Tab-separated table of C-alpha atoms in Angstrom:
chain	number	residue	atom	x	y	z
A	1	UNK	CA	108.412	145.436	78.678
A	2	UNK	CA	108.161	141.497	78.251
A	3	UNK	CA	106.811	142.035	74.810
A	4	UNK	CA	109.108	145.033	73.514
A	5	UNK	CA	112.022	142.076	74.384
A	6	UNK	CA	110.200	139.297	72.680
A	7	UNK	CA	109.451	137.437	75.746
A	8	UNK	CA	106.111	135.560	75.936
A	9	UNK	CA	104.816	135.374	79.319
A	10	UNK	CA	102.402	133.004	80.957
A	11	UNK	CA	100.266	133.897	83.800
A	12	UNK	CA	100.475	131.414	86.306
A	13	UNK	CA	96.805	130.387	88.123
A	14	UNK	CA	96.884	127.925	91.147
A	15	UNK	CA	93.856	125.119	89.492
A	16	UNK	CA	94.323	122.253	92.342
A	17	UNK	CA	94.749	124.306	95.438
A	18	UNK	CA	93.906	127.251	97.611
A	19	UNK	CA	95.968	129.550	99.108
A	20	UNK	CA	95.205	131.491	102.303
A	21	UNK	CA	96.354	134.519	100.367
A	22	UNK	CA	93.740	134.259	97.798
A	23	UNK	CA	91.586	137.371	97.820
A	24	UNK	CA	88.266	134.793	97.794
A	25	UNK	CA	89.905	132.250	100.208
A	26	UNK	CA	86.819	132.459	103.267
A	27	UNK	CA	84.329	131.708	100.451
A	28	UNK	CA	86.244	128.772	99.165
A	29	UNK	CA	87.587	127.269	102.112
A	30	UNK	CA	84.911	124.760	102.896
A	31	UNK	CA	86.402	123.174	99.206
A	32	UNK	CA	89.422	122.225	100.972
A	33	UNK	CA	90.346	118.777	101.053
A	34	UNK	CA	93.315	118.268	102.972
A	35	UNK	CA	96.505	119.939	103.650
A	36	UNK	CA	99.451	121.002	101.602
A	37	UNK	CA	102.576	118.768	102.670
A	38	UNK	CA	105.122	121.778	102.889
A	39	UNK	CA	102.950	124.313	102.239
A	40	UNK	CA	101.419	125.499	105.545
A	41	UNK	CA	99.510	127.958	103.801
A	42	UNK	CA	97.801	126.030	101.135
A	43	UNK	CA	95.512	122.980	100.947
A	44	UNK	CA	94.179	120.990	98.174
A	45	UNK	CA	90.907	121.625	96.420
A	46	UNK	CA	87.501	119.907	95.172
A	47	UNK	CA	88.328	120.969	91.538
A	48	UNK	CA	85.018	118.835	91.400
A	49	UNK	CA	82.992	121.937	92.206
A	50	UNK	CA	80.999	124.064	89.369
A	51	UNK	CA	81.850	127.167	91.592
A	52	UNK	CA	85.410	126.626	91.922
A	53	UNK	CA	85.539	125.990	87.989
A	54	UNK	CA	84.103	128.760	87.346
A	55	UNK	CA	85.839	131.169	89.478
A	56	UNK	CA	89.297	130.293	87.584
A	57	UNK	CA	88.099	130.516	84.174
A	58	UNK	CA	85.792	133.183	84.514
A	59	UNK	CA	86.812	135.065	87.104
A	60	UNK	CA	91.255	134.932	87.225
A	61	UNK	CA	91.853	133.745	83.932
A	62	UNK	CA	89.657	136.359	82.359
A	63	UNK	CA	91.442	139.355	84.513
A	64	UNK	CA	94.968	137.321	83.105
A	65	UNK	CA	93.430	137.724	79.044
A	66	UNK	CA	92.587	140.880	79.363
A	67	UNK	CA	96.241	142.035	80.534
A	68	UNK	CA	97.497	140.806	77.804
A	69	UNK	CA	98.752	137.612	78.880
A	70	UNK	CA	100.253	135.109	76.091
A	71	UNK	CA	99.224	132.088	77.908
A	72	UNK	CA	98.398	130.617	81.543
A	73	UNK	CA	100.567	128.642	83.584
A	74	UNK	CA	98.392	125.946	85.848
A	75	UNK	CA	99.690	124.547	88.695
A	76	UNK	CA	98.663	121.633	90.632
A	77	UNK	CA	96.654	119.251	88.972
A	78	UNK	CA	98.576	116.871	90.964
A	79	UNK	CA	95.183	116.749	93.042
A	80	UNK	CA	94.301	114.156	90.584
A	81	UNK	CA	97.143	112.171	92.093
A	82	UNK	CA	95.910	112.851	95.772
A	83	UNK	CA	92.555	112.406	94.611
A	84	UNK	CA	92.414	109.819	92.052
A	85	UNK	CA	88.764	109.748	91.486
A	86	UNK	CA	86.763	110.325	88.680
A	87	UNK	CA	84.963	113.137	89.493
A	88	UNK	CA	88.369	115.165	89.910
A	89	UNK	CA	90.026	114.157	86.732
A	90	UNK	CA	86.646	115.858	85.078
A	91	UNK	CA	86.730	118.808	87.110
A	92	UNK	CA	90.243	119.415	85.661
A	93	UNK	CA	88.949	118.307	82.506
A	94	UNK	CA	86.249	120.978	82.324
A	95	UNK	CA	88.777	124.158	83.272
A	96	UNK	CA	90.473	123.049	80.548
A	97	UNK	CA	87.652	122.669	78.264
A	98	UNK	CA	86.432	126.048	79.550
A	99	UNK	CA	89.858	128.154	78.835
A	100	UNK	CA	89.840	127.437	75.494
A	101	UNK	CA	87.480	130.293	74.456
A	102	UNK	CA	90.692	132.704	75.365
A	103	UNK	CA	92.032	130.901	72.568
A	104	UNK	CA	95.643	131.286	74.857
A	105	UNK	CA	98.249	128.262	75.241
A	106	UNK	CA	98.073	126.621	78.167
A	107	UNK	CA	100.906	124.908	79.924
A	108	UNK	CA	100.287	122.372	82.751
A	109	UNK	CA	102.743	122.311	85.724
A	110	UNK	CA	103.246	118.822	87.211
A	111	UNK	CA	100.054	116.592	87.129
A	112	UNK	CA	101.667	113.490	85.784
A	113	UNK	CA	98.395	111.067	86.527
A	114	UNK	CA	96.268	113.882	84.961
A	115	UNK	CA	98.583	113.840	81.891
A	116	UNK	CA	98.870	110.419	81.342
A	117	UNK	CA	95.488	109.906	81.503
A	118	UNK	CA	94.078	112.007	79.223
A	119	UNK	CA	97.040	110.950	76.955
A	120	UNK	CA	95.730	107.393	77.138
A	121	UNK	CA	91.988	108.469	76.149
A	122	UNK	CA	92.510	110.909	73.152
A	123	UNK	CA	96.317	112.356	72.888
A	124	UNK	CA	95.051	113.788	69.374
A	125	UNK	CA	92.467	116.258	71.134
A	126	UNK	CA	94.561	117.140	73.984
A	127	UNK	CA	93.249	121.170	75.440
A	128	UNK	CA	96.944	121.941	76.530
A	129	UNK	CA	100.383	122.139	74.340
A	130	UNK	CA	103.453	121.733	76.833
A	131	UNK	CA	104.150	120.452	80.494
A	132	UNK	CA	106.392	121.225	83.159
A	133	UNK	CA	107.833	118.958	85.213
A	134	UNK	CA	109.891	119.451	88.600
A	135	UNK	CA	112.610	117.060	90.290
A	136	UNK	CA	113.367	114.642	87.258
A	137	UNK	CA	117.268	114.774	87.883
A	138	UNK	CA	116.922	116.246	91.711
A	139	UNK	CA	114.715	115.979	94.423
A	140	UNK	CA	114.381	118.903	96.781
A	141	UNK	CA	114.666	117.843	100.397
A	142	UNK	CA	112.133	120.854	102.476
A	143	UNK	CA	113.400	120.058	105.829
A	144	UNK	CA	116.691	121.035	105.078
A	145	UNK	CA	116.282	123.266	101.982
A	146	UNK	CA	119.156	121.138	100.065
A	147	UNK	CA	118.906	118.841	96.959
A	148	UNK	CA	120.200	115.650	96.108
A	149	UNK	CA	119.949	113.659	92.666
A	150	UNK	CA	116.724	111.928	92.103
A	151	UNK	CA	116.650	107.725	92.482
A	152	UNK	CA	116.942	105.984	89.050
A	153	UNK	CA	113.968	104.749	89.900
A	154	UNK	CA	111.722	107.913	89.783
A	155	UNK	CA	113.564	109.686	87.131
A	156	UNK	CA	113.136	106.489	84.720
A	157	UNK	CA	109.653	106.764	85.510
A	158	UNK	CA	109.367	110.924	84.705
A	159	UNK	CA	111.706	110.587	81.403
A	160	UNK	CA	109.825	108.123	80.203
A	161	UNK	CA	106.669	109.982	80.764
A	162	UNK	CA	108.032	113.014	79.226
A	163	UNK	CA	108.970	111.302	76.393
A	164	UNK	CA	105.410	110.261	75.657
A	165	UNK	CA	104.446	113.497	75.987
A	166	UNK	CA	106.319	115.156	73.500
A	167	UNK	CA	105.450	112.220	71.243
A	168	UNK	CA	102.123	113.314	71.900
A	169	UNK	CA	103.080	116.631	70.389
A	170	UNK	CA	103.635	118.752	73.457
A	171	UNK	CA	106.256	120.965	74.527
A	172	UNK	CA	108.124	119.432	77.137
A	173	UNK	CA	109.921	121.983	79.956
A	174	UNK	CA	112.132	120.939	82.930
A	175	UNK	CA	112.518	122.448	86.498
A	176	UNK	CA	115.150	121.263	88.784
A	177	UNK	CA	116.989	122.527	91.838
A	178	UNK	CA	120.087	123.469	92.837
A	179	UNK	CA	121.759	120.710	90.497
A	180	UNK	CA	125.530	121.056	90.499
A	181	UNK	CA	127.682	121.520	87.636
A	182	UNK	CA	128.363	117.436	86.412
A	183	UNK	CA	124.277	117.340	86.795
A	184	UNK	CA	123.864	120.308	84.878
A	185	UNK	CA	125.820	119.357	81.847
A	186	UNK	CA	124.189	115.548	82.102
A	187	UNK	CA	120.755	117.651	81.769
A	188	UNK	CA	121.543	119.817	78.965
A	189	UNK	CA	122.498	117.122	76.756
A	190	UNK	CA	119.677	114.948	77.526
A	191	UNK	CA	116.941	117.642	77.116
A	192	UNK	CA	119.300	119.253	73.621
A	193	UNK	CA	118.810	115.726	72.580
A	194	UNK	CA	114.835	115.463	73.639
A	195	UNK	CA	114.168	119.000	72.574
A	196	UNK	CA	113.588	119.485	75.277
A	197	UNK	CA	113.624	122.904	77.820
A	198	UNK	CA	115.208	123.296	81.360
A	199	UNK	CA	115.802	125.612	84.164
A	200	UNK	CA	117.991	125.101	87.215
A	201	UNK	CA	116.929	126.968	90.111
A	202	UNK	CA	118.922	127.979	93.023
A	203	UNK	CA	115.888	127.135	95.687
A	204	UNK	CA	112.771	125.918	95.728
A	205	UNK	CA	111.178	129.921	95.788
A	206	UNK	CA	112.736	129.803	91.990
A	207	UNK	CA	115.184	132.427	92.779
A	208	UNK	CA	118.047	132.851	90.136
A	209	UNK	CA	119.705	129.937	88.292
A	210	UNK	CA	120.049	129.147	85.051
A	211	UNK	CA	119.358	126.592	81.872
């Protein structure tokens, strides 16, 4: 249906963490690392581990190809940034490496240190084309499921990050919450100038909202 209404769709796979839910969750548990802050039913993962790599690009991104998938959607390699050692940056480093034989675009969700990194050793032979990145004009408050604008402080730091990026060549994509209407129209002339792509959701489950 996607495809009849020229919609590309990326299948999203959970790299940095594990999720009770997952159907091999008892076999990977002893991986875990430490707790998810917000997430009660998640906890960071030794990305580190050969088995680990290989269940996500053998096992789930394989099933994702052969659907018919137009590219994969990888979420938390912000465990670099809990983790900052150098054994987990490579571990990322080698799903990457790995996905390319599906020859399918892969877009990184959040993992600024990871990014940054790997755009300081060789930006010309990066293995992913865009990022997404979440709370550069808001910053979602979980205790009380509200949002407020992000400090000039942290936003500085993630637009001027994102700007490197799409130096770099990469696409560049935007998710922020609940931002009112003055915010809104503040980030759709910043990202029409940037080239940049945005989405405004109305909570933090990514339920309806609009760019």
């Amino acid at each position: 249906y996607l495809h009849r209404a020229g919609t590309k769709a990326y299948a999203y796979i959970n790299v940095g963490a594990l999720e009770e839910y997952d159907p091999e969750y008892l076999r990977f548990k002893k991986l875990s690392l430490a707790p998810y802050e917000n997430w009660e039913d998640e906890a960071w993962i030794d990305v580190s581990n050969q088995e680990w790599q290989n269940y996500i690009t053998e096992n789930v991104a394989e099933e994702i190809a052969e659907l018919g998938f137009d590219g994969f959607f990888l979420d938390n390699f912000d465990v670099y940034y809990q983790f900052p050692k150098d054994e987990i940056y490579q571990g990322l480093h080698t799903v990457l490496n790995n996905l390319q034989k599906y020859k399918m675009p892969i877009i990184l969700n959040g993992g600024d240190s990871f990014v940054s990194r790997a755009l300081a050793e060789d930006s010309s032979r990066l293995l992913f084309q865009g990022v997404n990145q979440e709370d550069v004009f808001t910053s979602y408050n979980f205790d009380t499921n509200t949002s407020s604008e992000q400090d000039p402080d942290t936003r500085s730091y993630y637009q001027d990050y994102l700007e490197k990026a799409k130096s770099a060549g990469l696409s560049v994509y935007i998710l922020e919450y609940m931002a009112d209407a003055k915010l809104s129209k503040e980030i759709s002339a910043y990202c029409k100038e940037k080239q940049f792509q945005w989405y405004n959701a109305a909570g933090i489950f990514l339920t309806a909202g609009k760019a």
